[in-house]
Short mmCIF file of C-alpha atoms in Angstrom, two decimals:
data_model
loop_
_atom_site.label_atom_id
_atom_site.label_comp_id
_atom_site.label_asym_id
_atom_site.label_seq_id
_atom_site.Cartn_x
_atom_site.Cartn_y
_atom_site.Cartn_z
CA GLY A 1260 0.00 0.00 0.00
CA LYS A 1261 0.91 3.67 0.01
CA PHE A 1262 1.86 3.52 3.68
CA ALA A 1263 4.40 0.68 3.03
CA LYS A 1264 6.99 3.08 1.47
CA PRO A 1265 10.36 3.45 3.28
CA SER A 1266 10.59 6.17 5.88
CA VAL A 1267 13.38 8.72 6.37
CA ALA A 1268 15.02 6.63 9.09
CA SER A 1269 15.13 3.57 6.80
CA MET A 1270 16.66 5.64 3.99
CA HIS A 1271 19.37 7.06 6.29
CA SER A 1272 20.06 3.54 7.50
CA GLN A 1273 20.50 2.39 3.88
CA ILE A 1274 22.95 5.28 3.19
CA ASN A 1275 24.96 4.40 6.30
CA LYS A 1276 25.10 0.78 5.19
CA THR A 1277 26.44 1.88 1.75
CA ARG A 1278 29.07 4.05 3.37
CA ARG A 1279 30.17 1.22 5.69
CA GLY A 1280 30.35 -1.12 2.67
CA ALA A 1281 32.69 1.35 0.87
CA ARG A 1282 34.96 1.57 3.90
CA CYS A 1283 35.09 -2.26 4.16
CA ASN A 1284 36.05 -2.57 0.49
CA THR A 1285 38.87 -0.03 0.92
CA ILE A 1286 40.21 -1.87 3.97
CA MET A 1287 39.99 -5.19 2.13
CA ILE A 1288 41.96 -3.81 -0.86
CA PHE A 1289 44.58 -2.45 1.50
CA VAL A 1290 44.89 -5.83 3.23
CA LEU A 1291 45.18 -7.64 -0.12
CA TYR A 1292 47.81 -5.20 -1.21
CA VAL A 1293 49.89 -5.82 1.96
CA VAL A 1294 49.46 -9.59 1.64
CA THR A 1295 50.59 -9.43 -1.99
CA LEU A 1296 53.57 -7.33 -1.03
CA PHE A 1297 54.63 -9.75 1.69
CA SER A 1298 54.13 -12.67 -0.69
CA VAL A 1299 56.34 -11.04 -3.31
CA LEU A 1300 59.04 -10.27 -0.72
CA SER A 1301 58.92 -13.79 0.60
CA LEU A 1302 59.16 -15.17 -2.91
CA HIS A 1303 62.05 -12.91 -3.69
CA ARG A 1304 63.84 -14.04 -0.55
CA ASN A 1305 63.22 -17.65 -1.37
CA ILE A 1306 64.45 -17.27 -4.90
CA PHE A 1307 67.54 -15.37 -4.18
CA GLY A 1308 68.23 -16.59 -0.69
CA ASP A 1309 68.03 -20.34 -1.24
CA ARG A 1310 69.57 -21.49 -4.42
CA THR A 1311 69.09 -25.10 -3.61
CA LEU A 1312 65.38 -25.14 -4.46
CA GLU A 1313 64.30 -27.63 -6.96
CA GLU A 1314 62.63 -27.02 -10.29
CA ALA A 1315 59.25 -28.20 -9.03
CA ASP A 1316 59.30 -25.72 -6.24
CA VAL A 1317 60.09 -22.95 -8.66
CA LYS A 1318 57.10 -23.88 -10.77
CA ALA A 1319 54.89 -23.95 -7.77
CA LEU A 1320 56.09 -20.59 -6.70
CA ASN A 1321 55.57 -19.20 -10.19
CA THR A 1322 52.05 -20.56 -10.18
CA LYS A 1323 51.38 -19.02 -6.82
CA LEU A 1324 52.82 -15.72 -8.00
CA GLU A 1325 50.60 -15.77 -11.05
CA GLY A 1326 47.56 -16.39 -8.83
CA VAL A 1327 48.54 -13.50 -6.60
CA GLU A 1328 49.01 -11.25 -9.62
CA THR A 1329 45.63 -12.35 -10.96
CA LEU A 1330 43.98 -11.65 -7.60
CA LEU A 1331 45.72 -8.29 -7.41
CA HIS A 1332 44.62 -7.44 -10.94
CA ASN A 1333 41.00 -8.39 -10.13
CA THR A 1334 41.13 -6.38 -6.94
CA ILE A 1335 42.47 -3.35 -8.80
CA LYS A 1336 39.68 -3.77 -11.33
CA GLU A 1337 37.07 -3.93 -8.55
CA ILE A 1338 38.56 -0.87 -6.90
CA SER A 1339 38.52 1.06 -10.18
CA ARG A 1340 34.96 -0.07 -10.89
CA PHE A 1341 33.87 0.96 -7.42
CA ASN A 1342 35.59 4.31 -7.86
CA ARG A 1343 33.85 4.76 -11.19
CA THR A 1344 30.39 3.79 -9.91
CA VAL A 1345 30.23 4.98 -6.30
CA THR A 1346 31.37 8.49 -5.38
CA ASN A 1347 30.47 10.90 -2.56
CA GLY A 1348 28.59 13.13 -4.99
CA GLU A 1349 26.44 10.29 -6.13
CA LEU A 1350 25.77 9.31 -2.53
CA LEU A 1351 24.78 12.91 -1.71
CA ASP A 1352 22.59 13.01 -4.79
CA GLU A 1353 20.98 9.76 -3.79
CA VAL A 1354 20.51 11.07 -0.26
CA LYS A 1355 18.89 14.24 -1.64
CA ASP A 1356 16.64 12.14 -3.87
CA LEU A 1357 15.69 10.01 -0.91
CA GLU A 1358 15.04 13.09 1.20
CA SER A 1359 12.88 14.59 -1.56
CA GLN A 1360 11.02 11.29 -1.81
CA VAL A 1361 10.62 11.26 1.95
CA ARG A 1362 9.25 14.82 1.88
CA ALA A 1363 6.89 13.92 -0.93
CA GLN A 1364 5.82 10.86 0.95
CA ASN A 1365 5.36 12.93 4.11
CA GLU A 1366 3.21 15.38 2.22
CA GLU A 1367 1.26 12.53 0.70
CA VAL A 1368 0.91 10.91 4.10
CA LYS A 1369 -0.28 14.22 5.58
CA ASP A 1370 -2.80 14.58 2.78
CA GLU A 1371 -3.93 11.02 3.30
CA LEU A 1372 -4.19 11.62 7.04
CA ALA A 1373 -6.17 14.83 6.51
CA LYS A 1374 -8.42 13.02 4.07
CA ALA A 1375 -8.76 10.09 6.45
CA LYS A 1376 -9.52 12.51 9.31
CA ALA A 1377 -12.17 14.25 7.20
CA ASP A 1378 -13.62 10.88 6.23
CA VAL A 1379 -13.63 9.77 9.86
CA LYS A 1380 -15.29 13.07 10.90
CA ASP A 1381 -17.95 12.71 8.20
CA THR A 1382 -18.47 9.06 9.08
CA LEU A 1383 -18.68 9.97 12.77
CA ALA A 1384 -21.22 12.73 12.04
CA VAL A 1385 -23.31 10.33 9.96
CA THR A 1386 -23.05 7.72 12.70
CA VAL A 1387 -24.05 10.25 15.38
CA ASN A 1388 -27.05 11.33 13.28
CA ARG A 1389 -28.07 7.72 12.81
CA ILE A 1390 -27.67 7.08 16.53
CA ASP A 1391 -29.75 10.19 17.32
CA ASP A 1392 -32.45 9.04 14.89
CA THR A 1393 -32.37 5.57 16.39
CA VAL A 1394 -32.58 6.96 19.93
CA GLU A 1395 -35.43 9.28 18.95
CA LYS A 1396 -37.30 6.42 17.30
CA ALA A 1397 -36.65 4.27 20.35
CA GLN A 1398 -37.92 7.03 22.63
CA ARG A 1399 -41.06 7.46 20.54
CA GLN A 1400 -41.61 3.72 20.51
CA ILE A 1401 -41.01 3.51 24.25
CA GLY A 1402 -43.36 6.45 24.79
CA GLN A 1403 -46.02 4.76 22.67
CA ASP A 1404 -45.52 1.50 24.52
CA VAL A 1405 -45.69 3.27 27.88
CA GLU A 1406 -48.81 5.15 26.81
CA GLU A 1407 -50.37 1.92 25.59
CA VAL A 1408 -49.52 0.18 28.84
CA ARG A 1409 -50.85 3.16 30.78
CA ASN A 1410 -54.10 3.08 28.80
CA LYS A 1411 -54.41 -0.63 29.41
CA VAL A 1412 -53.74 -0.12 33.11
CA ASP A 1413 -56.30 2.69 33.21
CA GLU A 1414 -58.81 0.51 31.38
CA TYR A 1415 -58.13 -2.34 33.75
CA LYS A 1416 -58.37 0.00 36.73
CA SER A 1417 -61.56 1.50 35.36
CA SER A 1418 -63.08 -1.90 34.66
CA THR A 1419 -61.99 -3.16 38.07
CA GLN A 1420 -63.33 -0.03 39.75
CA ASP A 1421 -66.56 -0.37 37.81
CA GLN A 1422 -66.80 -3.98 38.88
CA PHE A 1423 -66.20 -3.03 42.52
CA ASN A 1424 -68.69 -0.18 42.24
CA LEU A 1425 -71.16 -2.53 40.64
CA GLU A 1426 -70.75 -4.99 43.47
CA ASN A 1427 -71.02 -2.23 46.07
CA ASN A 1428 -73.96 -0.70 44.26
CA PHE A 1429 -75.58 -4.09 44.06
CA MET A 1430 -75.29 -4.37 47.83
CA LEU A 1431 -76.74 -0.87 48.16
CA TYR A 1432 -79.52 -1.78 45.77
CA GLN A 1433 -80.30 -4.85 47.82
CA LEU A 1434 -80.24 -2.98 51.12
CA ALA A 1435 -82.29 -0.04 49.85
CA GLY A 1436 -84.67 -2.38 48.05
CA THR A 1437 -85.15 -4.37 51.24
CA PHE A 1438 -86.11 -1.30 53.26
CA THR A 1439 -88.28 -0.05 50.40
CA LEU A 1440 -90.12 -3.34 50.34
CA ILE A 1441 -90.50 -3.38 54.12
CA GLY A 1442 -91.74 0.23 54.22
CA GLY A 1443 -94.10 -0.41 51.33
CA LEU A 1444 -95.52 -3.53 52.96
CA ILE A 1445 -96.09 -1.74 56.26
CA SER A 1446 -97.78 1.19 54.50
CA MET A 1447 -99.93 -1.14 52.43
CA TRP A 1448 -100.95 -3.00 55.57
CA HIS A 1449 -102.15 0.30 57.10
CA VAL A 1450 -103.87 1.27 53.84
CA THR A 1451 -105.73 -2.04 53.63
CA SER A 1452 -106.67 -1.74 57.30
CA HIS A 1453 -108.28 1.65 56.67
CA LEU A 1454 -109.99 0.37 53.55
CA ARG A 1455 -111.47 -2.57 55.47
CA ASN A 1456 -112.72 -0.18 58.14
CA PHE A 1457 -113.69 2.78 56.00
CA HIS A 1458 -116.20 4.33 58.46
CA ASN A 1459 -115.18 8.02 58.33
CA PRO A 1460 -114.39 8.81 54.70
CA VAL A 1461 -113.72 12.54 55.24
CA VAL A 1462 -110.85 11.85 57.63
CA GLN A 1463 -109.68 8.48 56.28
CA ARG A 1464 -109.24 9.75 52.74
CA LYS A 1465 -106.65 12.21 54.04
CA ILE A 1466 -104.99 9.47 56.10
CA LEU A 1467 -104.74 7.27 53.01
CA ALA A 1468 -103.15 10.15 51.06
CA ILE A 1469 -100.55 10.56 53.82
CA LEU A 1470 -99.91 6.81 54.03
CA TRP A 1471 -99.16 6.65 50.31
CA MET A 1472 -96.23 8.99 50.91
CA ALA A 1473 -93.93 6.23 52.23
CA PRO A 1474 -94.31 3.85 49.23
CA ILE A 1475 -94.07 6.69 46.72
CA TYR A 1476 -90.99 8.23 48.33
CA SER A 1477 -89.22 4.91 48.94
CA THR A 1478 -89.91 3.59 45.44
CA SER A 1479 -88.86 6.81 43.71
CA SER A 1480 -85.69 7.01 45.85
CA TRP A 1481 -84.79 3.41 45.02
CA PHE A 1482 -85.30 4.09 41.31
CA SER A 1483 -83.17 7.24 41.62
CA LEU A 1484 -80.42 5.13 43.18
CA VAL A 1485 -80.57 2.49 40.44
CA PHE A 1486 -81.29 4.75 37.47
CA VAL A 1487 -79.24 7.87 38.17
CA SER A 1488 -80.21 9.52 34.91
CA CYS A 1489 -83.86 9.58 36.02
CA GLU A 1490 -83.17 11.10 39.45
CA ALA A 1491 -84.02 14.66 38.35
CA TYR A 1492 -87.43 13.65 37.01
CA LEU A 1493 -88.24 11.55 40.06
CA SER A 1494 -87.23 14.38 42.41
CA ILE A 1495 -89.91 16.58 40.80
CA LEU A 1496 -92.47 13.86 41.53
CA LYS A 1497 -91.34 13.64 45.17
CA ASP A 1498 -91.41 17.42 45.65
CA CYS A 1499 -94.90 17.67 44.22
CA TYR A 1500 -96.21 14.91 46.47
CA GLU A 1501 -94.44 16.42 49.52
CA ALA A 1502 -96.24 19.72 48.94
CA TYR A 1503 -99.53 17.87 48.55
CA VAL A 1504 -99.00 15.88 51.75
CA VAL A 1505 -98.21 19.02 53.79
CA TYR A 1506 -101.51 20.56 52.75
CA VAL A 1507 -103.35 17.28 53.26
CA PHE A 1508 -101.90 17.05 56.78
CA LEU A 1509 -103.33 20.47 57.62
CA SER A 1510 -106.64 19.39 56.13
CA PHE A 1511 -106.43 16.20 58.19
CA LEU A 1512 -106.07 18.22 61.41
CA ILE A 1513 -109.01 20.43 60.43
CA SER A 1514 -111.12 17.38 59.57
CA VAL A 1515 -110.28 15.65 62.86
CA LEU A 1516 -111.03 18.79 64.83
CA GLY A 1517 -114.32 19.61 63.08
CA ASN A 1518 -115.25 16.13 61.82
CA GLY A 1519 -115.05 17.40 58.27
CA ASP A 1520 -116.90 20.66 58.98
CA ARG A 1521 -114.82 23.83 58.65
CA GLU A 1522 -117.45 25.95 60.42
CA ALA A 1523 -117.21 23.75 63.47
CA VAL A 1524 -113.47 24.41 63.59
CA VAL A 1525 -114.10 28.15 63.31
CA ASP A 1526 -116.53 27.98 66.23
CA LYS A 1527 -113.96 26.19 68.39
CA LEU A 1528 -111.32 28.78 67.52
CA ALA A 1529 -113.75 31.63 68.18
CA ALA A 1530 -114.28 30.26 71.69
CA ARG A 1531 -110.65 31.13 72.49
CA ALA A 1532 -110.42 34.28 70.37
CA ASP A 1533 -108.63 36.11 73.16
CA HIS A 1534 -105.58 33.92 72.58
CA LEU A 1535 -105.60 34.41 68.79
CA HIS A 1536 -103.46 36.96 67.03
CA ALA A 1537 -105.00 38.76 64.12
CA PRO A 1538 -103.40 37.79 60.81
CA TRP A 1539 -101.09 40.15 58.99
CA GLY A 1540 -102.62 42.45 56.43
CA CYS A 1541 -106.06 42.53 57.96
CA GLY A 1542 -106.85 45.78 56.25
CA CYS A 1543 -106.10 44.46 52.76
CA PHE A 1544 -106.55 40.69 52.69
CA PHE A 1545 -108.66 39.90 55.73
CA ARG A 1546 -111.18 42.70 55.94
CA GLY A 1547 -113.59 42.41 58.81
CA ALA A 1548 -111.27 40.14 60.77
CA ARG A 1549 -111.55 42.44 63.79
CA ASP A 1550 -115.32 42.82 63.65
CA SER A 1551 -116.07 39.72 65.73
CA ASP A 1552 -114.40 36.75 67.34
CA ARG A 1553 -115.77 34.38 64.72
CA ALA A 1554 -114.47 36.56 61.87
CA LYS A 1555 -111.10 36.72 63.57
CA ALA A 1556 -111.02 32.92 63.99
CA SER A 1557 -112.04 32.41 60.34
CA ALA A 1558 -109.30 34.80 59.17
CA VAL A 1559 -106.64 33.02 61.26
CA LEU A 1560 -107.71 29.62 59.92
CA LEU A 1561 -107.72 30.94 56.37
CA GLN A 1562 -104.24 32.37 56.90
CA CYS A 1563 -102.94 28.95 58.00
CA GLN A 1564 -104.59 27.32 54.99
CA LEU A 1565 -103.11 29.88 52.59
CA TYR A 1566 -99.63 29.43 54.04
CA ALA A 1567 -99.88 25.69 53.44
CA LEU A 1568 -101.50 26.16 50.04
CA GLN A 1569 -98.75 28.46 48.75
CA PHE A 1570 -96.30 25.63 49.44
CA VAL A 1571 -98.39 23.37 47.21
CA LEU A 1572 -98.12 25.96 44.44
CA PHE A 1573 -94.50 27.06 44.72
CA LYS A 1574 -92.82 23.78 45.62
CA PRO A 1575 -93.49 22.10 42.19
CA LEU A 1576 -92.62 25.31 40.34
CA LEU A 1577 -89.32 25.66 42.21
CA ALA A 1578 -88.55 21.98 41.61
CA VAL A 1579 -89.05 22.47 37.87
CA ALA A 1580 -86.90 25.62 37.97
CA ASN A 1581 -84.14 23.73 39.77
CA PHE A 1582 -84.36 20.96 37.17
CA CYS A 1583 -84.00 23.48 34.34
CA VAL A 1584 -81.00 25.14 35.99
CA ASN A 1585 -79.26 21.78 36.42
CA HIS A 1586 -80.19 20.64 32.92
CA LEU A 1587 -78.84 23.85 31.36
CA LYS A 1588 -75.77 23.79 33.67
CA LEU A 1589 -76.23 27.32 34.96
CA TRP A 1590 -74.91 26.68 38.45
CA GLY A 1591 -71.43 28.20 37.83
CA ASP A 1592 -68.60 27.28 40.15
CA PRO A 1593 -69.82 24.77 42.79
CA LYS A 1594 -67.22 25.98 45.31
CA GLN A 1595 -68.53 29.56 45.13
CA MET A 1596 -72.21 28.77 44.71
CA ALA A 1597 -73.14 30.10 48.17
CA MET A 1598 -71.44 33.44 47.46
CA ASP A 1599 -72.22 33.79 43.77
CA TYR A 1600 -75.30 35.97 43.53
CA GLN A 1601 -75.41 35.53 39.76
CA ASN A 1602 -76.15 31.86 40.19
CA PRO A 1603 -79.87 31.07 39.61
CA GLN A 1604 -79.73 28.23 42.12
CA VAL A 1605 -79.19 30.72 44.94
CA TYR A 1606 -82.54 32.39 44.23
CA VAL A 1607 -84.29 29.05 43.78
CA LEU A 1608 -82.92 27.93 47.15
CA VAL A 1609 -83.95 31.18 48.85
CA CYS A 1610 -87.50 30.98 47.45
CA THR A 1611 -87.77 27.33 48.49
CA ASN A 1612 -86.71 28.10 52.05
CA LEU A 1613 -89.16 31.00 52.26
CA SER A 1614 -92.00 28.84 51.01
CA VAL A 1615 -91.15 26.01 53.43
CA SER A 1616 -90.86 28.46 56.33
CA MET A 1617 -94.28 29.94 55.60
CA ALA A 1618 -95.85 26.49 55.38
CA PHE A 1619 -94.28 25.42 58.67
CA PHE A 1620 -95.38 28.67 60.26
CA GLY A 1621 -98.97 28.00 59.23
CA LEU A 1622 -98.90 24.44 60.57
CA LEU A 1623 -97.25 25.42 63.84
CA LYS A 1624 -99.64 28.32 64.35
CA PHE A 1625 -102.67 26.07 63.82
CA TYR A 1626 -101.20 23.36 66.09
CA HIS A 1627 -100.51 25.93 68.81
CA MET A 1628 -104.15 27.04 68.67
CA VAL A 1629 -105.71 23.55 68.87
CA GLN A 1630 -103.06 21.45 70.62
CA ASP A 1631 -105.35 20.78 73.58
CA ASP A 1632 -108.21 19.63 71.36
CA LEU A 1633 -105.92 17.36 69.28
CA SER A 1634 -103.80 15.95 72.08
CA TRP A 1635 -105.55 12.57 71.84
CA CYS A 1636 -104.21 11.96 68.27
CA ARG A 1637 -100.69 13.38 68.87
CA PRO A 1638 -100.34 15.35 65.60
CA TRP A 1639 -96.80 16.59 66.30
CA PRO A 1640 -95.08 13.12 66.06
CA LYS A 1641 -97.10 12.46 62.91
CA PHE A 1642 -95.84 15.67 61.35
CA LEU A 1643 -92.27 14.75 62.35
CA CYS A 1644 -92.73 11.37 60.64
CA ILE A 1645 -93.77 13.14 57.43
CA LYS A 1646 -90.75 15.44 57.50
CA GLY A 1647 -88.53 12.51 58.49
CA VAL A 1648 -89.55 10.65 55.34
CA VAL A 1649 -88.68 13.72 53.27
CA PHE A 1650 -85.35 14.20 55.05
CA MET A 1651 -84.26 10.54 54.98
CA THR A 1652 -85.10 10.00 51.33
CA PHE A 1653 -83.31 13.22 50.36
CA TRP A 1654 -80.02 12.21 51.97
#
């Protein structure tokens, strides 16, 4: 490859080897020259010093001398050839060529390294981008998997919660249904008892209307618990019947006191006219209430009836108004409902409380006037039972 070319150190090493080779050749020529000289001197001494040598020895020495001369001639030829071929100038030129080659190779290597570095940088950038894309895809996939698992967990939790709620609701349905059935059976037993002994229709009709309150309230409350979407409609039915029962209860007290005759009740009230307070607005609504005791008693009784009757009128209307407000979602912020005077429910609630208060005032005023005459039938616990049914079924 391109990176397998000799380096500067290897080229300098090759030049040093060439120089050492030249020195060795010079030394070897000098040694051969000395050996040849000593051989010639020895031969000369032998020839001229010892005349007794034989002819064979002379031939041998001549042969040896010829070999030495041949070797010397070859050595001289090698020395001349070496001098012709290898000189210091040529070595310097070769060194310069090698240095120029080394520089060129260094430049080429630098270029290759720069190119390789750029390629590595580009490859690294591409690799980093791919890794970022892979990580982003992995994060999206993990996010989708986590979201899917979360949805499954939420679905499982919701289904499990629904199952638990269903089981709990089923227990509530059973418990509420049991008490509804028991209350209905007890009320029906009283209703059938009055129907079998229907001797005073004027009073018993009002008792039957009051007794029907328990089955109607319990059944509608149980249906509201089971069918939540129908709760608003059933609450209107309960409110209407509550208003009717309150007025029927006042009528029941009047019927018991006068045996179905209103004039008889007025006569009993006129007998204690000194303890009666004239109704409000006598000059406008109850004219002649101060003319006599009987007129005063009739005006007081009429006032109590009107207070109860207004509850019969306003209670259903307010129930329908409350239904419309809830259906149209006009209640605003539930946390600030008590302080938000722009909320229609506040006015509906105020009107309902005023109407209930007036109805209770009429009942309590009539009970206070005739409590001694009605002590045998204990009307106050009966009224508390009616309001207890309303209160219990509401909560």
